[in-house]
Amino acid sequence: MQNISCQNHWRDRTVFVTGATGLVGSWLVKELLELGANVVALVREKSRQSILNHDGLLSRIVTVNESLVDSPAIQSVLDDHSVQAIFHLASQSLVGLAKDDPLGTLEANVRGTWSILEAARQAGVRQVVIASSYKAYGASEYLPFRETHPLRGMYPYDCSKVCTDLISTMYAKNYGVPVGIVRCANVFGGGDLNFSRMIPDLVCSTLRGQRFVIRSDGKFVRDFLFVKDAVSAYLRLAEHLATNPDIAGEAFNFSMEEQVTVLDIADMILRLMGRSDLAPEIQNGASAETREQYMVCDKARETLGWEPRYTLQQGLHETIDWYAGFLGEKYSAATAARG
């Protein structure tokens, strides 16, 4: 089964995207433009290294610089541009930073969510897709996670996503806001310039001939999702919200359904890059994260007709190629400037 979005659905529709310079947001904007949509993006910081800038897409979209938590200002944007659909991806998504700054994380992730949903309610937006996370499930002795699992996220980031889900469902069930909730596994792909994350750090360390440092014991079990499949998940859910209002307020899991450890990922990337000699350095330190988290996607498969197109190896291969090209351009430019 192929995840081909309906071009007729998106052509000439005005779509509002928050978090547009992030990994998923950038690829989502790129795909929406290819499908003929008019994109309005909330861009607080125009990162020079975002895909939107790198691929020359900023000039093709309308950017606004409002505060995510200013609901009246967001509503004005929605009204002024006659926005028909919203993809809310903006959040504080770093687990470590969330632990250090719980108030900032709750402000961005929780207040930011109800701010968007209230603006959508007042503006009468037809579809709203909210980015949650599989981390909302927290820890459980029963795996894999299904959408029927209780939400037991206890760490600051995880808890903020529990709140995101509950607030989204509340707006759907009480106010009729057509909102769907996306719970993705660990999303990866080219364009993720947050090098504190494992895959970007690992690939770039290897390109530089350096050993990758694993701060844990490397045995945490996770599942992953290639960014292009994440984009297809967001689009597919929005399209189904337009034709099936009964799914409003519901959450959907999206992943490759491949359970791997950090060491598995490291070994696969090193092998794909031909650098198995660069064995990772394992620090075996403590980590404030749940040891095993992975999902099944039966609901998305049966209700939305979605399934991933990329295997883990295929996604990693494209990701490595992207970073090799990006860093090659970057280093060439730096060398030319010095010359």
PDB file of N, CA, C and O in Angstrom, residues 209-239:
ATOM      1  N   GLY A 209      34.982  11.085  11.305  1.00  0.00           N
ATOM      2  CA  GLY A 209      35.934  10.077  11.738  1.00  0.00           C
ATOM      3  C   GLY A 209      36.069   9.985  13.228  1.00  0.00           C
ATOM      4  O   GLY A 209      37.095   9.530  13.748  1.00  0.00           O
ATOM      5  N   GLN A 210      35.012  10.395  13.958  1.00  0.00           N
ATOM      6  CA  GLN A 210      35.043  10.383  15.420  1.00  0.00           C
ATOM      7  C   GLN A 210      34.115   9.301  15.957  1.00  0.00           C
ATOM      8  O   GLN A 210      33.090   8.985  15.360  1.00  0.00           O
ATOM      9  N   ARG A 211      34.481   8.751  17.116  1.00  0.00           N
ATOM     10  CA  ARG A 211      33.625   7.754  17.761  1.00  0.00           C
ATOM     11  C   ARG A 211      32.413   8.439  18.378  1.00  0.00           C
ATOM     12  O   ARG A 211      32.527   9.504  18.990  1.00  0.00           O
ATOM     13  N   PHE A 212      31.269   7.817  18.229  1.00  0.00           N
ATOM     14  CA  PHE A 212      30.035   8.335  18.804  1.00  0.00           C
ATOM     15  C   PHE A 212      29.961   7.936  20.267  1.00  0.00           C
ATOM     16  O   PHE A 212      30.300   6.814  20.647  1.00  0.00           O
ATOM     17  N   VAL A 213      29.519   8.876  21.101  1.00  0.00           N
ATOM     18  CA  VAL A 213      29.419   8.636  22.539  1.00  0.00           C
ATOM     19  C   VAL A 213      27.978   8.275  22.894  1.00  0.00           C
ATOM     20  O   VAL A 213      27.051   9.050  22.645  1.00  0.00           O
ATOM     21  N   ILE A 214      27.786   7.088  23.467  1.00  0.00           N
ATOM     22  CA  ILE A 214      26.480   6.663  23.971  1.00  0.00           C
ATOM     23  C   ILE A 214      26.481   6.882  25.476  1.00  0.00           C
ATOM     24  O   ILE A 214      27.230   6.234  26.206  1.00  0.00           O
ATOM     25  N   ARG A 215      25.648   7.795  25.925  1.00  0.00           N
ATOM     26  CA  ARG A 215      25.671   8.176  27.340  1.00  0.00           C
ATOM     27  C   ARG A 215      25.045   7.122  28.240  1.00  0.00           C
ATOM     28  O   ARG A 215      25.385   7.016  29.409  1.00  0.00           O
ATOM     29  N   SER A 216      24.100   6.342  27.693  1.00  0.00           N
ATOM     30  CA  SER A 216      23.464   5.274  28.470  1.00  0.00           C
ATOM     31  C   SER A 216      24.244   3.978  28.271  1.00  0.00           C
ATOM     32  O   SER A 216      25.386   3.986  27.810  1.00  0.00           O
ATOM     33  N   ASP A 217      23.587   2.856  28.598  1.00  0.00           N
ATOM     34  CA  ASP A 217      24.228   1.559  28.333  1.00  0.00           C
ATOM     35  C   ASP A 217      23.973   1.084  26.904  1.00  0.00           C
ATOM     36  O   ASP A 217      24.443   0.022  26.499  1.00  0.00           O
ATOM     37  N   GLY A 218      23.184   1.875  26.141  1.00  0.00           N
ATOM     38  CA  GLY A 218      22.934   1.543  24.746  1.00  0.00           C
ATOM     39  C   GLY A 218      21.864   0.498  24.530  1.00  0.00           C
ATOM     40  O   GLY A 218      21.614   0.081  23.393  1.00  0.00           O
ATOM     41  N   LYS A 219      21.182   0.069  25.596  1.00  0.00           N
ATOM     42  CA  LYS A 219      20.224  -1.020  25.482  1.00  0.00           C
ATOM     43  C   LYS A 219      18.771  -0.566  25.608  1.00  0.00           C
ATOM     44  O   LYS A 219      17.873  -1.403  25.728  1.00  0.00           O
ATOM     45  N   PHE A 220      18.530   0.740  25.580  1.00  0.00           N
ATOM     46  CA  PHE A 220      17.166   1.246  25.578  1.00  0.00           C
ATOM     47  C   PHE A 220      16.495   0.828  24.267  1.00  0.00           C
ATOM     48  O   PHE A 220      17.080   0.975  23.194  1.00  0.00           O
ATOM     49  N   VAL A 221      15.267   0.336  24.343  1.00  0.00           N
ATOM     50  CA  VAL A 221      14.558  -0.160  23.170  1.00  0.00           C
ATOM     51  C   VAL A 221      13.554   0.893  22.706  1.00  0.00           C
ATOM     52  O   VAL A 221      12.749   1.398  23.486  1.00  0.00           O
ATOM     53  N   ARG A 222      13.604   1.209  21.424  1.00  0.00           N
ATOM     54  CA  ARG A 222      12.724   2.212  20.832  1.00  0.00           C
ATOM     55  C   ARG A 222      12.281   1.746  19.448  1.00  0.00           C
ATOM     56  O   ARG A 222      12.823   0.793  18.888  1.00  0.00           O
ATOM     57  N   ASP A 223      11.285   2.431  18.894  1.00  0.00           N
ATOM     58  CA  ASP A 223      11.017   2.290  17.469  1.00  0.00           C
ATOM     59  C   ASP A 223      11.073   3.663  16.827  1.00  0.00           C
ATOM     60  O   ASP A 223      11.057   4.688  17.517  1.00  0.00           O
ATOM     61  N   PHE A 224      11.165   3.677  15.507  1.00  0.00           N
ATOM     62  CA  PHE A 224      11.489   4.897  14.790  1.00  0.00           C
ATOM     63  C   PHE A 224      10.521   5.113  13.635  1.00  0.00           C
ATOM     64  O   PHE A 224       9.724   4.240  13.285  1.00  0.00           O
ATOM     65  N   LEU A 225      10.624   6.293  13.037  1.00  0.00           N
ATOM     66  CA  LEU A 225       9.793   6.638  11.880  1.00  0.00           C
ATOM     67  C   LEU A 225      10.574   7.610  11.010  1.00  0.00           C
ATOM     68  O   LEU A 225      11.034   8.655  11.491  1.00  0.00           O
ATOM     69  N   PHE A 226      10.727   7.276   9.738  1.00  0.00           N
ATOM     70  CA  PHE A 226      11.417   8.160   8.804  1.00  0.00           C
ATOM     71  C   PHE A 226      10.555   9.386   8.551  1.00  0.00           C
ATOM     72  O   PHE A 226       9.322   9.301   8.477  1.00  0.00           O
ATOM     73  N   VAL A 227      11.187  10.538   8.404  1.00  0.00           N
ATOM     74  CA  VAL A 227      10.458  11.800   8.350  1.00  0.00           C
ATOM     75  C   VAL A 227       9.444  11.859   7.205  1.00  0.00           C
ATOM     76  O   VAL A 227       8.363  12.448   7.361  1.00  0.00           O
ATOM     77  N   LYS A 228       9.744  11.252   6.069  1.00  0.00           N
ATOM     78  CA  LYS A 228       8.783  11.293   4.958  1.00  0.00           C
ATOM     79  C   LYS A 228       7.526  10.498   5.293  1.00  0.00           C
ATOM     80  O   LYS A 228       6.417  10.867   4.869  1.00  0.00           O
ATOM     81  N   ASP A 229       7.677   9.424   6.062  1.00  0.00           N
ATOM     82  CA  ASP A 229       6.504   8.680   6.506  1.00  0.00           C
ATOM     83  C   ASP A 229       5.739   9.454   7.572  1.00  0.00           C
ATOM     84  O   ASP A 229       4.508   9.359   7.657  1.00  0.00           O
ATOM     85  N   ALA A 230       6.449  10.224   8.397  1.00  0.00           N
ATOM     86  CA  ALA A 230       5.771  11.075   9.376  1.00  0.00           C
ATOM     87  C   ALA A 230       4.912  12.116   8.666  1.00  0.00           C
ATOM     88  O   ALA A 230       3.766  12.377   9.064  1.00  0.00           O
ATOM     89  N   VAL A 231       5.448  12.712   7.607  1.00  0.00           N
ATOM     90  CA  VAL A 231       4.684  13.700   6.832  1.00  0.00           C
ATOM     91  C   VAL A 231       3.433  13.064   6.251  1.00  0.00           C
ATOM     92  O   VAL A 231       2.335  13.633   6.306  1.00  0.00           O
ATOM     93  N   SER A 232       3.569  11.870   5.678  1.00  0.00           N
ATOM     94  CA  SER A 232       2.400  11.203   5.105  1.00  0.00           C
ATOM     95  C   SER A 232       1.369  10.896   6.179  1.00  0.00           C
ATOM     96  O   SER A 232       0.158  10.915   5.921  1.00  0.00           O
ATOM     97  N   ALA A 233       1.819  10.640   7.417  1.00  0.00           N
ATOM     98  CA  ALA A 233       0.894  10.374   8.515  1.00  0.00           C
ATOM     99  C   ALA A 233       0.070  11.619   8.844  1.00  0.00           C
ATOM    100  O   ALA A 233      -1.157  11.540   9.011  1.00  0.00           O
ATOM    101  N   TYR A 234       0.721  12.756   8.951  1.00  0.00           N
ATOM    102  CA  TYR A 234       0.012  14.002   9.243  1.00  0.00           C
ATOM    103  C   TYR A 234      -1.001  14.330   8.151  1.00  0.00           C
ATOM    104  O   TYR A 234      -2.149  14.688   8.428  1.00  0.00           O
ATOM    105  N   LEU A 235      -0.590  14.214   6.907  1.00  0.00           N
ATOM    106  CA  LEU A 235      -1.486  14.529   5.800  1.00  0.00           C
ATOM    107  C   LEU A 235      -2.661  13.560   5.740  1.00  0.00           C
ATOM    108  O   LEU A 235      -3.807  13.958   5.527  1.00  0.00           O
ATOM    109  N   ARG A 236      -2.371  12.278   5.936  1.00  0.00           N
ATOM    110  CA  ARG A 236      -3.427  11.281   5.854  1.00  0.00           C
ATOM    111  C   ARG A 236      -4.469  11.499   6.950  1.00  0.00           C
ATOM    112  O   ARG A 236      -5.680  11.394   6.705  1.00  0.00           O
ATOM    113  N   LEU A 237      -4.024  11.824   8.164  1.00  0.00           N
ATOM    114  CA  LEU A 237      -4.979  12.060   9.242  1.00  0.00           C
ATOM    115  C   LEU A 237      -5.839  13.287   8.954  1.00  0.00           C
ATOM    116  O   LEU A 237      -7.063  13.263   9.153  1.00  0.00           O
ATOM    117  N   ALA A 238      -5.234  14.351   8.462  1.00  0.00           N
ATOM    118  CA  ALA A 238      -5.999  15.562   8.128  1.00  0.00           C
ATOM    119  C   ALA A 238      -7.028  15.274   7.044  1.00  0.00           C
ATOM    120  O   ALA A 238      -8.177  15.731   7.119  1.00  0.00           O
ATOM    121  N   GLU A 239      -6.643  14.528   6.042  1.00  0.00           N
ATOM    122  CA  GLU A 239      -7.568  14.205   4.949  1.00  0.00           C
ATOM    123  C   GLU A 239      -8.767  13.386   5.448  1.00  0.00           C
ATOM    124  O   GLU A 239      -9.900  13.612   5.034  1.00  0.00           O
TER     125      GLU A 239
END
